[in-house]
Coordinates of C-alpha atoms in Angstrom, one line a residue:
M283 CA 106.3 86.3 84.6
K284 CA 102.7 87.5 84.9
T285 CA 101.6 90.0 87.6
L286 CA 98.0 90.6 88.7
I287 CA 97.5 93.9 90.6
I288 CA 94.4 93.9 92.7
F289 CA 93.7 97.6 93.5
T290 CA 91.2 98.4 96.2
H291 CA 90.5 102.1 96.9
P292 CA 87.3 104.1 96.1
A293 CA 88.9 107.5 95.6
P294 CA 90.2 108.1 92.0
E295 CA 92.9 110.5 93.1
S296 CA 94.1 108.7 96.3
L297 CA 97.6 108.1 97.4
N298 CA 96.9 104.4 96.8
R299 CA 96.4 105.3 93.2
S300 CA 99.8 106.9 93.2
F301 CA 101.2 103.6 94.5
L302 CA 99.4 101.8 91.7
N303 CA 101.0 104.1 89.1
S304 CA 104.5 103.6 90.7
A305 CA 104.1 99.9 90.8
M306 CA 102.9 99.7 87.2
E307 CA 105.8 102.0 86.0
G308 CA 108.3 99.7 87.8
L309 CA 106.8 96.5 86.5
S310 CA 106.4 97.8 82.9
S311 CA 110.1 98.8 82.7
N312 CA 111.0 95.4 84.3
M313 CA 109.0 93.0 82.2
G314 CA 106.8 95.0 79.8
S315 CA 103.2 96.2 80.2
D316 CA 101.7 93.1 78.5
S317 CA 102.7 91.0 81.6
V318 CA 100.8 93.2 84.0
E319 CA 97.0 92.9 84.6
V320 CA 95.1 95.3 86.8
L321 CA 91.9 94.5 88.6
D322 CA 90.3 97.7 90.2
L323 CA 87.6 96.3 92.4
Y324 CA 85.8 99.6 92.8
K325 CA 85.9 100.4 89.1
E326 CA 84.8 96.9 88.4
N327 CA 81.8 97.4 90.7
F328 CA 82.6 94.1 92.4
N329 CA 79.9 93.0 94.8
P330 CA 81.7 91.7 97.9
A331 CA 78.5 90.4 99.6
L332 CA 78.1 86.6 99.8
V333 CA 74.7 85.2 98.8
F334 CA 73.6 81.7 99.5
N335 CA 70.2 80.4 98.3
D336 CA 68.7 77.6 96.2
E337 CA 70.6 78.8 93.1
K338 CA 73.9 79.8 94.9
R339 CA 75.3 77.2 97.3
R340 CA 78.5 77.5 99.2
R341 CA 79.8 74.2 97.9
S342 CA 79.3 75.4 94.3
M343 CA 81.2 78.7 94.6
S344 CA 84.3 77.4 92.7
K345 CA 82.1 76.9 89.6
D346 CA 80.1 80.2 89.9
P347 CA 80.2 81.6 86.3
E348 CA 80.1 85.2 87.7
L349 CA 83.5 84.7 89.3
E350 CA 85.1 82.7 86.5
S351 CA 87.0 85.8 85.0
Y352 CA 88.6 86.5 88.5
R353 CA 89.6 82.8 88.9
K354 CA 91.3 82.9 85.5
M355 CA 93.2 86.1 86.5
I356 CA 94.5 84.5 89.6
Q357 CA 95.5 81.3 87.7
R358 CA 97.4 83.3 85.1
A359 CA 99.4 85.3 87.7
D360 CA 102.7 84.2 89.1
T361 CA 102.7 87.3 91.3
I362 CA 99.6 88.9 93.0
L363 CA 100.2 92.5 94.0
L364 CA 97.6 93.9 96.4
I365 CA 97.3 97.7 96.9
Y366 CA 94.9 98.9 99.6
P367 CA 94.5 101.1 102.7
L368 CA 94.3 99.8 106.2
W369 CA 90.9 100.7 107.8
W370 CA 90.3 99.6 111.4
G371 CA 93.5 97.7 111.2
R372 CA 92.5 95.5 108.3
P373 CA 92.0 95.7 104.5
P374 CA 88.7 97.2 103.1
A375 CA 85.6 95.0 103.2
M376 CA 85.6 95.1 99.4
L377 CA 88.9 93.2 99.3
M378 CA 87.9 90.8 102.0
G379 CA 84.7 90.1 100.2
F380 CA 86.7 89.3 97.0
F381 CA 88.7 86.7 99.0
D382 CA 85.5 85.3 100.5
K383 CA 84.0 84.8 97.0
V384 CA 86.9 83.9 94.8
L385 CA 89.3 81.9 97.1
S386 CA 86.7 79.2 97.4
S387 CA 86.9 75.5 98.1
G388 CA 87.6 73.5 95.0
F389 CA 89.6 76.5 93.5
A390 CA 91.9 77.8 96.1
Y391 CA 92.0 74.8 98.4
K392 CA 90.6 71.3 98.9
Q393 CA 89.8 69.1 101.8
T394 CA 91.4 65.7 101.6
E395 CA 89.9 62.8 103.6
G396 CA 92.0 61.9 106.6
K397 CA 93.8 65.2 106.8
I398 CA 92.9 67.9 109.4
L399 CA 94.0 70.9 107.3
P400 CA 93.0 71.5 103.7
E401 CA 95.5 71.5 100.9
G402 CA 96.2 74.8 99.2
L403 CA 95.8 74.7 95.5
L404 CA 97.6 78.0 94.6
K405 CA 101.1 76.9 95.2
G406 CA 104.1 78.4 93.4
K407 CA 102.7 82.0 93.4
R408 CA 103.8 84.9 95.5
V409 CA 101.8 87.8 97.0
I410 CA 103.0 91.4 97.7
C411 CA 100.9 93.5 100.0
V412 CA 101.3 97.3 99.7
S413 CA 99.1 99.0 102.4
T414 CA 98.7 102.5 103.6
M415 CA 97.4 104.1 106.8
K416 CA 96.9 107.4 108.4
G417 CA 98.5 106.3 111.7
P418 CA 102.2 105.8 112.3
K419 CA 104.0 102.9 110.8
G420 CA 104.5 101.0 114.0
Y421 CA 100.8 101.1 115.0
P422 CA 99.9 97.7 113.6
A423 CA 102.8 96.0 115.3
L424 CA 102.7 97.7 118.7
V425 CA 98.9 98.1 119.2
L426 CA 97.4 95.4 117.0
R427 CA 100.1 92.7 117.4
N428 CA 100.5 92.5 113.6
A429 CA 96.9 91.3 113.2
H430 CA 96.9 92.6 109.6
K431 CA 100.0 90.5 108.6
V432 CA 98.8 87.4 110.4
L433 CA 95.4 87.7 108.7
M434 CA 96.9 88.1 105.2
K435 CA 99.8 85.7 105.5
K436 CA 98.6 82.9 107.7
A437 CA 94.8 82.9 107.6
I438 CA 94.5 83.6 103.8
F439 CA 97.5 83.1 101.7
N440 CA 99.4 80.3 103.5
F441 CA 96.0 78.5 103.7
V442 CA 95.6 78.5 99.9
G443 CA 99.2 77.3 99.4
I444 CA 101.0 80.7 98.8
K445 CA 104.0 80.7 101.1
K446 CA 105.9 83.8 99.8
V447 CA 104.1 86.9 101.2
K448 CA 105.9 90.3 101.3
F449 CA 104.6 93.3 103.1
F450 CA 105.1 97.1 102.6
E451 CA 103.1 98.9 105.4
F452 CA 103.3 102.7 104.9
G453 CA 102.2 104.9 107.8
S454 CA 101.6 108.7 108.3
M455 CA 100.3 108.9 104.7
E456 CA 98.2 112.0 105.4
S457 CA 101.0 113.9 107.1
P458 CA 102.9 116.6 105.2
R459 CA 106.0 115.0 106.6
G460 CA 105.1 111.5 105.6
K461 CA 107.8 111.3 102.9
Q462 CA 105.3 110.1 100.3
E463 CA 107.6 110.5 97.3
K464 CA 110.3 108.3 98.9
K465 CA 107.7 105.6 99.6
L466 CA 106.4 105.8 96.0
E467 CA 109.9 105.5 94.7
K468 CA 110.6 102.5 97.0
I469 CA 107.7 100.6 95.4
K470 CA 108.8 101.6 91.9
D471 CA 112.3 100.5 92.5
Y472 CA 111.3 97.2 94.1
M473 CA 109.1 96.3 91.1
Q474 CA 111.8 97.2 88.7
K475 CA 114.1 94.7 90.4
L476 CA 111.5 92.0 90.9
K477 CA 112.7 88.6 89.8
P478 CA 110.5 85.6 88.6
V479 CA 109.1 83.4 91.4

């Protein structure tokens, strides 16, 4: 089982980094460190901005050589673990730009003549989303009607063929009473017990 962790937070010493460390510790003890690959989008200086011109056309994105290494990472992975904060009720623009550029037509999905919806090409994988927020845990469900989960599960991952999507939404992360250690331990424990897809 190969796991790709896509980490998206600009602060080197953030709580998100602690979640990354907990996840890696759990995964390494479960399946060995060789089976875990980490993509830190900020450390990578990933450019999330789409550019279309005479050299870069939307229909050619799945063959863009600048994105080839990321496509290979996703192809290798059985499990894609995303660790990110929720800002304005959604993942950071850096992560959304990664999806815009890498999950392109011809790689992540294809349109078949005569069918209304495209066919997802990333079947057989699973996604685990670990997100943090300053607000209370129930905020996305009560105020935003689970917009974050709908976006990630339905609009992105189900669309590209990934049906197994698990969420961990941790709130009150900046509160001294936020029970951060228990939350970190929960992720470590989950990764230690993770079974093949």
